[in-house]
CSV table of C-alpha atoms in Angstrom, one decimal:
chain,number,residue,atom,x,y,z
S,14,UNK,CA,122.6,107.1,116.7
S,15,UNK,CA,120.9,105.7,113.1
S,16,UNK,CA,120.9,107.9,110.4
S,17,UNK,CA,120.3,107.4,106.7
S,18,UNK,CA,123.7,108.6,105.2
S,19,UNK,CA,124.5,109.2,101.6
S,20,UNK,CA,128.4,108.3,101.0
S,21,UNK,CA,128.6,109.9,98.0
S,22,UNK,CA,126.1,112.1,95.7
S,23,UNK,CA,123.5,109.7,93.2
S,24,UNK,CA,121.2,107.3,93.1
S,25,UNK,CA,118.8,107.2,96.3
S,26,UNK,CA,119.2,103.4,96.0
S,27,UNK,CA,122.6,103.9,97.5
S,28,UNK,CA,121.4,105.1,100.7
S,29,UNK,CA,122.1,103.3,103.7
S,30,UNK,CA,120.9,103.0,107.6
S,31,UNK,CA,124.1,103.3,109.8
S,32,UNK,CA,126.0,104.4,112.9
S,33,UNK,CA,126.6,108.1,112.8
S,34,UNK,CA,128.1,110.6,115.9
S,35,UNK,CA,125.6,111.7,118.3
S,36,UNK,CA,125.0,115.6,118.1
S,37,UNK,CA,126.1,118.0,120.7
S,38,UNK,CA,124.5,121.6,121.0
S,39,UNK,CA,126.4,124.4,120.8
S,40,UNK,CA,125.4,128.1,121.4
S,41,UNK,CA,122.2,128.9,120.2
S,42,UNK,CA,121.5,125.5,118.9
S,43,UNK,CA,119.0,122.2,120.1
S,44,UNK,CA,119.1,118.4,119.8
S,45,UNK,CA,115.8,117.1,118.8
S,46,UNK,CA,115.0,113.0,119.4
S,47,UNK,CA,113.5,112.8,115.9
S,48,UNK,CA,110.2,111.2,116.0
S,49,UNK,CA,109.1,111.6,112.6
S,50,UNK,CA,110.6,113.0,109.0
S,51,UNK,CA,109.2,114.4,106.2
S,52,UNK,CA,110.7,113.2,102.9
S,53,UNK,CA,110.5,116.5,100.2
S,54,UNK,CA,111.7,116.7,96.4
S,55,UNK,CA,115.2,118.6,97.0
S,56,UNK,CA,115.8,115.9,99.2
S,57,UNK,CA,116.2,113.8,95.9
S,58,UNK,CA,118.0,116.6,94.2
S,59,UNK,CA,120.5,117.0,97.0
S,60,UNK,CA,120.7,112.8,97.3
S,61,UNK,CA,121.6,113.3,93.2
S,62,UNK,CA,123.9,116.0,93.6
S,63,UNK,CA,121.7,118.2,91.2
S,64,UNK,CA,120.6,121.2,94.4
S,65,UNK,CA,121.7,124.3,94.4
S,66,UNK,CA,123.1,124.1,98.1
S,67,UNK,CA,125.2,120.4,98.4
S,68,UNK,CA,126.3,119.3,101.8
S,69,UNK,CA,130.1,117.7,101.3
S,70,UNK,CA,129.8,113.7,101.1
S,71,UNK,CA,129.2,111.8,103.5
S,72,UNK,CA,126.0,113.4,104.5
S,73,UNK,CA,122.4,113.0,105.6
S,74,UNK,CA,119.4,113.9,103.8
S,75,UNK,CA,116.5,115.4,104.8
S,76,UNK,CA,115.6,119.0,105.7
S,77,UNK,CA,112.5,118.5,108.0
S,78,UNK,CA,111.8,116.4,111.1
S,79,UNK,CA,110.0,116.7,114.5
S,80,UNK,CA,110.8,115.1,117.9
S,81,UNK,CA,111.4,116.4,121.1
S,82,UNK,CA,113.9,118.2,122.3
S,83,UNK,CA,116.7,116.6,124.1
S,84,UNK,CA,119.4,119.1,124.9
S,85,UNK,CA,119.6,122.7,124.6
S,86,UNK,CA,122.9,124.8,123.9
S,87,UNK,CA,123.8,128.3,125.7
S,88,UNK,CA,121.2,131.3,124.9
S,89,UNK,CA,118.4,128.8,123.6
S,90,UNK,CA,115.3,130.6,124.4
S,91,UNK,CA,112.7,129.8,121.2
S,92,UNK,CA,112.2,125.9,122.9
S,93,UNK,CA,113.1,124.1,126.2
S,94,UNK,CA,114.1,120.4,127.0
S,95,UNK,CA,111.1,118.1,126.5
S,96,UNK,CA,109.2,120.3,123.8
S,97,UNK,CA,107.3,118.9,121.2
S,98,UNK,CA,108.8,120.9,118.4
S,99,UNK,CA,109.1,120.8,114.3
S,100,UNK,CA,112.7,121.4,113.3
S,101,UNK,CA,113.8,122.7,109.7
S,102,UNK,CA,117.8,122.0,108.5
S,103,UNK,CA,119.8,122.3,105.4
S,104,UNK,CA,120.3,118.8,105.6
S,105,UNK,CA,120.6,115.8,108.2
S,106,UNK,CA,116.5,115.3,109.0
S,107,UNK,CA,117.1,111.3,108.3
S,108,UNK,CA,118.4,110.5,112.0
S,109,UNK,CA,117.3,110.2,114.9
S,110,UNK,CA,118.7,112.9,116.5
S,111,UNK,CA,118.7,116.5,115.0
S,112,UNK,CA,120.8,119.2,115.6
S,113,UNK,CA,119.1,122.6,114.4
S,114,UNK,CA,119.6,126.3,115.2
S,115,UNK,CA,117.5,127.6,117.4
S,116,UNK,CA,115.6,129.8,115.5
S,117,UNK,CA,114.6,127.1,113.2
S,118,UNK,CA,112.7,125.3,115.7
S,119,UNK,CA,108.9,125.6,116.3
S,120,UNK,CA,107.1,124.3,119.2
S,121,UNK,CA,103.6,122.2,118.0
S,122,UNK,CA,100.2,122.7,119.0
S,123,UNK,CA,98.8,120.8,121.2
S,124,UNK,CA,96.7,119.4,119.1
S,125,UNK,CA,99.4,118.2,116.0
S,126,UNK,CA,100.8,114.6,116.4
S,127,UNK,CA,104.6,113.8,115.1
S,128,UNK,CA,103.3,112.4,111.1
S,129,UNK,CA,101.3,115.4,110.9
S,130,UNK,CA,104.3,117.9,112.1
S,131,UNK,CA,107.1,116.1,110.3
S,132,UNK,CA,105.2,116.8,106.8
S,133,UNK,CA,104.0,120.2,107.7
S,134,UNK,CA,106.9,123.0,107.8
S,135,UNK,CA,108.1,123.1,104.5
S,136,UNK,CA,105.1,122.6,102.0
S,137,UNK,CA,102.6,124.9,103.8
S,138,UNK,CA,105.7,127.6,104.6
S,139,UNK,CA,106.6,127.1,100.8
S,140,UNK,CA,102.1,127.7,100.0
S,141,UNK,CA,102.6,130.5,102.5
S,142,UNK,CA,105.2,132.4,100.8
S,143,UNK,CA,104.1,131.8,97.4
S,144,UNK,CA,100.5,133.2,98.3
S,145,UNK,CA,101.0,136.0,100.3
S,146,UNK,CA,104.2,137.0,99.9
S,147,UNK,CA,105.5,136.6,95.9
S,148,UNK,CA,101.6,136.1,94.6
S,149,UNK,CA,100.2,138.6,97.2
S,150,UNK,CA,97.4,136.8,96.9
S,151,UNK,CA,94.1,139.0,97.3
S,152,UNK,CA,90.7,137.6,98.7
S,153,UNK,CA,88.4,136.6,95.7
S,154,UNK,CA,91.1,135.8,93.3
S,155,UNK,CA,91.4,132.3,91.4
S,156,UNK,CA,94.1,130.7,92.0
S,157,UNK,CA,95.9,127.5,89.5
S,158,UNK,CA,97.8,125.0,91.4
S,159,UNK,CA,99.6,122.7,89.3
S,160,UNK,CA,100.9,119.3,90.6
S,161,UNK,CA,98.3,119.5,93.2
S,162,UNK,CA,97.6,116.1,94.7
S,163,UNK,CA,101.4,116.1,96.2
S,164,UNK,CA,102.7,117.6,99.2
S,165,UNK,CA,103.2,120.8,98.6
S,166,UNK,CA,100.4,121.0,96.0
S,167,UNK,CA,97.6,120.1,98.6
S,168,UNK,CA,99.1,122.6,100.8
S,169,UNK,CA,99.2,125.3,98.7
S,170,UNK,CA,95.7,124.3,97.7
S,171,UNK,CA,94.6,124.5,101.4
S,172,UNK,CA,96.4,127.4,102.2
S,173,UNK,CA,94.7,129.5,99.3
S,174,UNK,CA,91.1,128.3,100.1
S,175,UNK,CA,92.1,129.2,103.7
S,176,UNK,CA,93.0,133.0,102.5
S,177,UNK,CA,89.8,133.3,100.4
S,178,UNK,CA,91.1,131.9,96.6
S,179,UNK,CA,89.2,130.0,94.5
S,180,UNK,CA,91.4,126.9,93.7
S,181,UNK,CA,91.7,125.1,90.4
S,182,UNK,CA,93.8,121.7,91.1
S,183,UNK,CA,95.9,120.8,87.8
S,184,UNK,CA,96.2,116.8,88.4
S,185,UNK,CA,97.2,114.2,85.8
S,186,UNK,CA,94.9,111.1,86.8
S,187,UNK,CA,91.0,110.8,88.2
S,188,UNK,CA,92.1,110.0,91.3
S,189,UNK,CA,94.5,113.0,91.6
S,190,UNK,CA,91.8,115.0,91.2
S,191,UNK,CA,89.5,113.4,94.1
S,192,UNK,CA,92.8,113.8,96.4
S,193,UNK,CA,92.9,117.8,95.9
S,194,UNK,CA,88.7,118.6,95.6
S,195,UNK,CA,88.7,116.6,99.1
S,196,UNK,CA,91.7,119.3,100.2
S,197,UNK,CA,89.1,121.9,99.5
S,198,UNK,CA,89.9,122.7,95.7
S,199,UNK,CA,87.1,124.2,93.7
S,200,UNK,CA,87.2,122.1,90.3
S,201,UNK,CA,90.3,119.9,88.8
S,202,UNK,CA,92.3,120.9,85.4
S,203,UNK,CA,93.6,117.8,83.4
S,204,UNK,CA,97.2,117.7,83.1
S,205,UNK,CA,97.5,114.8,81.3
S,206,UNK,CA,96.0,115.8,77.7
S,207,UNK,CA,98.2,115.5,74.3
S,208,UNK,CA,98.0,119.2,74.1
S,209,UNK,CA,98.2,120.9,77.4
S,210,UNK,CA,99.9,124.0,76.2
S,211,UNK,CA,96.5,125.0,74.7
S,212,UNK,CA,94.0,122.6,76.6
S,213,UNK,CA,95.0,123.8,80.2
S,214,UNK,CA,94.5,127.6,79.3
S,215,UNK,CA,90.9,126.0,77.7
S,216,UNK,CA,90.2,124.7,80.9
S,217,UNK,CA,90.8,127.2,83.2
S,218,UNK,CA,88.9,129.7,81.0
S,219,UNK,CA,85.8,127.6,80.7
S,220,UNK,CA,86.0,127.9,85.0
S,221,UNK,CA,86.8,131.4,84.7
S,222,UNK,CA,84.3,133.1,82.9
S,223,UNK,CA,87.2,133.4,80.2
S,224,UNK,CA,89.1,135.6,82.8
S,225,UNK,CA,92.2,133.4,83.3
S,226,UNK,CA,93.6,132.0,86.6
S,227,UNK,CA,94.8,135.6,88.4
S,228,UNK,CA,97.5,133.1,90.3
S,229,UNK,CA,99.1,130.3,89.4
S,230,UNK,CA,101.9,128.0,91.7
S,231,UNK,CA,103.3,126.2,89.4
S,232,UNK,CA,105.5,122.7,90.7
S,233,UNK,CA,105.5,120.7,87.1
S,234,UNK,CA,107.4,122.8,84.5
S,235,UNK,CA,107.4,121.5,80.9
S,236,UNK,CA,104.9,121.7,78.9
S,237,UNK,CA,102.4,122.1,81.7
S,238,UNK,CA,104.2,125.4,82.5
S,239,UNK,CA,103.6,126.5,79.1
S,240,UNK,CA,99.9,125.9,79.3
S,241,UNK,CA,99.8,127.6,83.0
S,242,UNK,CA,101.2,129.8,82.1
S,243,UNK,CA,98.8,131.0,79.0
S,244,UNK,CA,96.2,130.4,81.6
S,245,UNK,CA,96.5,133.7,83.6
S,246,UNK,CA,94.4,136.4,83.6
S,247,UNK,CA,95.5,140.1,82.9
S,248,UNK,CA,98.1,140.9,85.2
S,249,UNK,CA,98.2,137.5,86.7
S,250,UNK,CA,101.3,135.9,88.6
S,251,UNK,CA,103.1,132.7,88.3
S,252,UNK,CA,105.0,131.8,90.6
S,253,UNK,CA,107.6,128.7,89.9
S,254,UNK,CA,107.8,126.4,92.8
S,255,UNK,CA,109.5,123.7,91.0
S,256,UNK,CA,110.0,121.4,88.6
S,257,UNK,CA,108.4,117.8,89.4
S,258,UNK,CA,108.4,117.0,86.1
S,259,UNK,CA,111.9,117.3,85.1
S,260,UNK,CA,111.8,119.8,82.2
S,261,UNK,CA,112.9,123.3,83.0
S,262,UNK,CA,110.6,125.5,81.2
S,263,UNK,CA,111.7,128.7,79.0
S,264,UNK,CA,109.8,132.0,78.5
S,265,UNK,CA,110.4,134.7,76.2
S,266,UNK,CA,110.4,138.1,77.7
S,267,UNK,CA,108.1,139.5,75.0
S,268,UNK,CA,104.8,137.2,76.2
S,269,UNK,CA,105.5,138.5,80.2
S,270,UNK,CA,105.5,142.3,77.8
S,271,UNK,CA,102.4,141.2,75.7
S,272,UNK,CA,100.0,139.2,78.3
S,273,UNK,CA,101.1,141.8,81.2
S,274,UNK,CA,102.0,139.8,83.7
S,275,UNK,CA,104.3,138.9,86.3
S,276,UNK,CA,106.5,135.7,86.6
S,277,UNK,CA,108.3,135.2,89.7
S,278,UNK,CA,110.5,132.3,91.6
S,279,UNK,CA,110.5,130.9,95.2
S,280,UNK,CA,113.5,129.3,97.2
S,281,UNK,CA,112.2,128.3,100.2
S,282,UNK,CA,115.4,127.9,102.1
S,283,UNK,CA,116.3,131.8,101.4
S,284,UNK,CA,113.4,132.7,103.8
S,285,UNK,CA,115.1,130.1,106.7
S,286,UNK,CA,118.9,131.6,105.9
S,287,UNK,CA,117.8,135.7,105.2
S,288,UNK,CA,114.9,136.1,107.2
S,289,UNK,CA,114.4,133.6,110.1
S,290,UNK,CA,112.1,136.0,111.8
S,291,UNK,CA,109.8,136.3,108.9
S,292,UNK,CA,109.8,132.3,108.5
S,293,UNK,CA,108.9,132.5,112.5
S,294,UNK,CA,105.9,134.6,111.7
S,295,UNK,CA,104.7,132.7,108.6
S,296,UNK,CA,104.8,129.5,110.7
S,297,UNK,CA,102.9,131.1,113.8
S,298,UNK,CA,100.0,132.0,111.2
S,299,UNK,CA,100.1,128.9,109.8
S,300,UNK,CA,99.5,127.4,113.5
S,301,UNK,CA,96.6,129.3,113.6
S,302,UNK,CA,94.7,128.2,111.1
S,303,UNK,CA,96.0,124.9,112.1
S,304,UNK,CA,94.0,125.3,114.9
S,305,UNK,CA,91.3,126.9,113.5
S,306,UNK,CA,90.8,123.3,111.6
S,307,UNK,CA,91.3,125.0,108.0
S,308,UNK,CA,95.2,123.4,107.3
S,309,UNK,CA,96.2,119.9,108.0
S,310,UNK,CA,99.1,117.3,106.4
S,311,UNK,CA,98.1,113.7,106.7
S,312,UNK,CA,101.1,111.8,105.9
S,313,UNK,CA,100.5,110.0,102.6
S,314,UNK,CA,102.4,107.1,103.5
S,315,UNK,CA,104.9,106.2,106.2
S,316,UNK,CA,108.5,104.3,106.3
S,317,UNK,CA,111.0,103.2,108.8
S,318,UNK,CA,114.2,104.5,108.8
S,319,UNK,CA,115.8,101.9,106.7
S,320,UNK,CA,113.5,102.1,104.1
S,321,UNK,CA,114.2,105.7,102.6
S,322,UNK,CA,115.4,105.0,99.4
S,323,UNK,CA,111.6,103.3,98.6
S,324,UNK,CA,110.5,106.3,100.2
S,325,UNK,CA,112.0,108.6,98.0
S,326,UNK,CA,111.2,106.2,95.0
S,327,UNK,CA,107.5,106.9,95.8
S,328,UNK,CA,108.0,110.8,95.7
S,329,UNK,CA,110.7,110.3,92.4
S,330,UNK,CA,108.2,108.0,90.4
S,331,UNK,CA,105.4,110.4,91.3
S,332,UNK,CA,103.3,107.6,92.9
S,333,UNK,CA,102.8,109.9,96.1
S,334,UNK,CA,99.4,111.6,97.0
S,335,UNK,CA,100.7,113.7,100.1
S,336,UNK,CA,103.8,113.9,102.3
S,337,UNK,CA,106.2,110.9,102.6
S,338,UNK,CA,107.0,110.8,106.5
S,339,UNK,CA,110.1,108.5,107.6
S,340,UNK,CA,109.3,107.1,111.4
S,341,UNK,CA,112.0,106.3,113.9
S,342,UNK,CA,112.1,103.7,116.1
S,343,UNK,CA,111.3,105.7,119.2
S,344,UNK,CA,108.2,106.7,117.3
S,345,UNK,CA,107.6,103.3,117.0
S,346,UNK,CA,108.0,102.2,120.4
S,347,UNK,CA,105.6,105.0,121.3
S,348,UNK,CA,102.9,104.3,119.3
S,349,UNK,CA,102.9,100.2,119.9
S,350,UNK,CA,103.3,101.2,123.8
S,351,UNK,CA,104.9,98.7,126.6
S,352,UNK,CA,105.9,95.4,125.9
């Protein structure tokens, strides 16, 4: 098969379309025919070496793909040969054949198509576990979602109108803004002021009745953190999701003390690797309001195979509104039909 292999951690201009060994299942485990893969920001961290899990070199990138499954090892029960199913991995989603565990593999709705599935798992599971699980989000509440026009941003924007929030979108540019009020967001914050440690908290109180944001997801880090974070209301909740930006923010202890609040973390890939189960369930409620019409994840922009590393230049240059989706060429084949 193809893959997009990594010979050695740095730069994503490094990686490379090759030959790599065709996947066998063993017990408990499934081959997908990878249709479609979503491209996510620890895929440039792990491409750079700078993750907190590293596969040893060479290696694959990617953590999420769907496809349709191919082969089936011993016990397999969660999928069968010739589902349409979304598959999440450490690493190795750039190929075009997957091998996942079972448990980690979730059979689409009839109604989702390959782009929308590949750049679906991860950003709404990641909005899913934020809001209801670290945030514990409750029905009325206003919620601030910083970086909000990117992947996981617009799904954690959905997601929260979805559960009953009211949704302030932190963007940095006019049209950033339009991308995340079309999502469903209430009103857009400016991130891109010369003072956004004090303008951001202005902002959001001036849409808050001078309450505060009672939730805020916070992807940027830097000085936007710092002005989220003076945003929340008493006994609000940040919850870091990243750090898109490249600064990693610090806090003294004594303003969580003095403002009463709570400041939390989320690795995803903790849920996948402690609690498959629970990741099962989040993505079966997430189906449903799939379904129900209130979540979607139009793929921002789509790239062959061998053109990852402009991919991931899209996502690392911040140029992205939505998911980055890699296609294969048996995607390809299916869309342009008989020849």
């Amino acid at each position: 098969m193809k893959a997009v292999v990594a010979s050695a951690f740095g730069s994503i201009e490094a990686l490379r379309l090759q030959d790599w060994p065709d996947p066998a299942p063993g017990p408990g485990e499934v081959v997908v025919d990878v249709m479609a893969a979503g491209i996510n920001f620890p895929d440039l961290l792990v491409t750079g070496g700078l993750y907190q899990i590293l596969p040893t070199p060479p290696f694959i990138p990617g953590k999420e793909a769907a496809g349709i499954v191919s082969a089936v090892g011993e016990g397999v029960h969660t999928c069968a040969v010739g589902d349409r199913v979304l598959a999440l991995v450490e690493s190795g989603a750039y190929c075009e054949r997957l091998l996942a565990r079972q448990e980690n593999c979730f059979v689409l709705p009839a109604s989702m198509d390959f782009l929308e599935a590949a750049g679906f798992a991860l950003a709404f599971q990641t909005a899913h576990f934020a809001l209801v699980d670290r945030a514990n989000l409750q029905r009325g509440e206003t919620v601030l979602v910083t970086g909000a026009a990117g992947g996981v941003g617009l799904a954690c924007v959905q997601l929260a109108k979805a559960l009953g929030a009211r949704v302030l979108a932190g963007v940095s540019t006019d049209h950033k803004g339009r991308v995340a009020l079309a999502a469903g967001a209430d009103a857009a914050i400016d991130l891109s002021g010369p003072d956004l440690r004090n303008s951001i908290r202005d902002d959001v109180r001036a849409h808050t009745n001078d309450n505060g944001a009672d939730i805020v997801l916070e992807i940027v880090g830097g000085t936007v953190f710092d002005g989220a974070f003076r945003s929340l209301a008493w006994r609000g909740r940040l919850v870091v999701l990243g750090f898109a930006g490249g600064q990693i923010p610090q806090i003294p202890a004594n303003r969580i003390l003095l403002k009463n609040v709570t400041v939390t973390g989320l690795h995803w890939s903790d849920y996948r690797e402690w609690h498959p189960q629970w990741m099962r369930q989040a993505q079966a409620e997430l189906f449903v309001l799939y379904e129900k019409g209130l979540l979607h994840a139009e793929p921002g922009k789509t790239y062959a195979l061998d053109e990852a590393p402009q991919a991931m230049a899209q996502l690392r240059d911040r140029r992205v509104k939505g998911k980055v989706v890699l296609t294969t060429e048996r995607w390809r084949r299916q869309v342009s039909g008989p020849r």
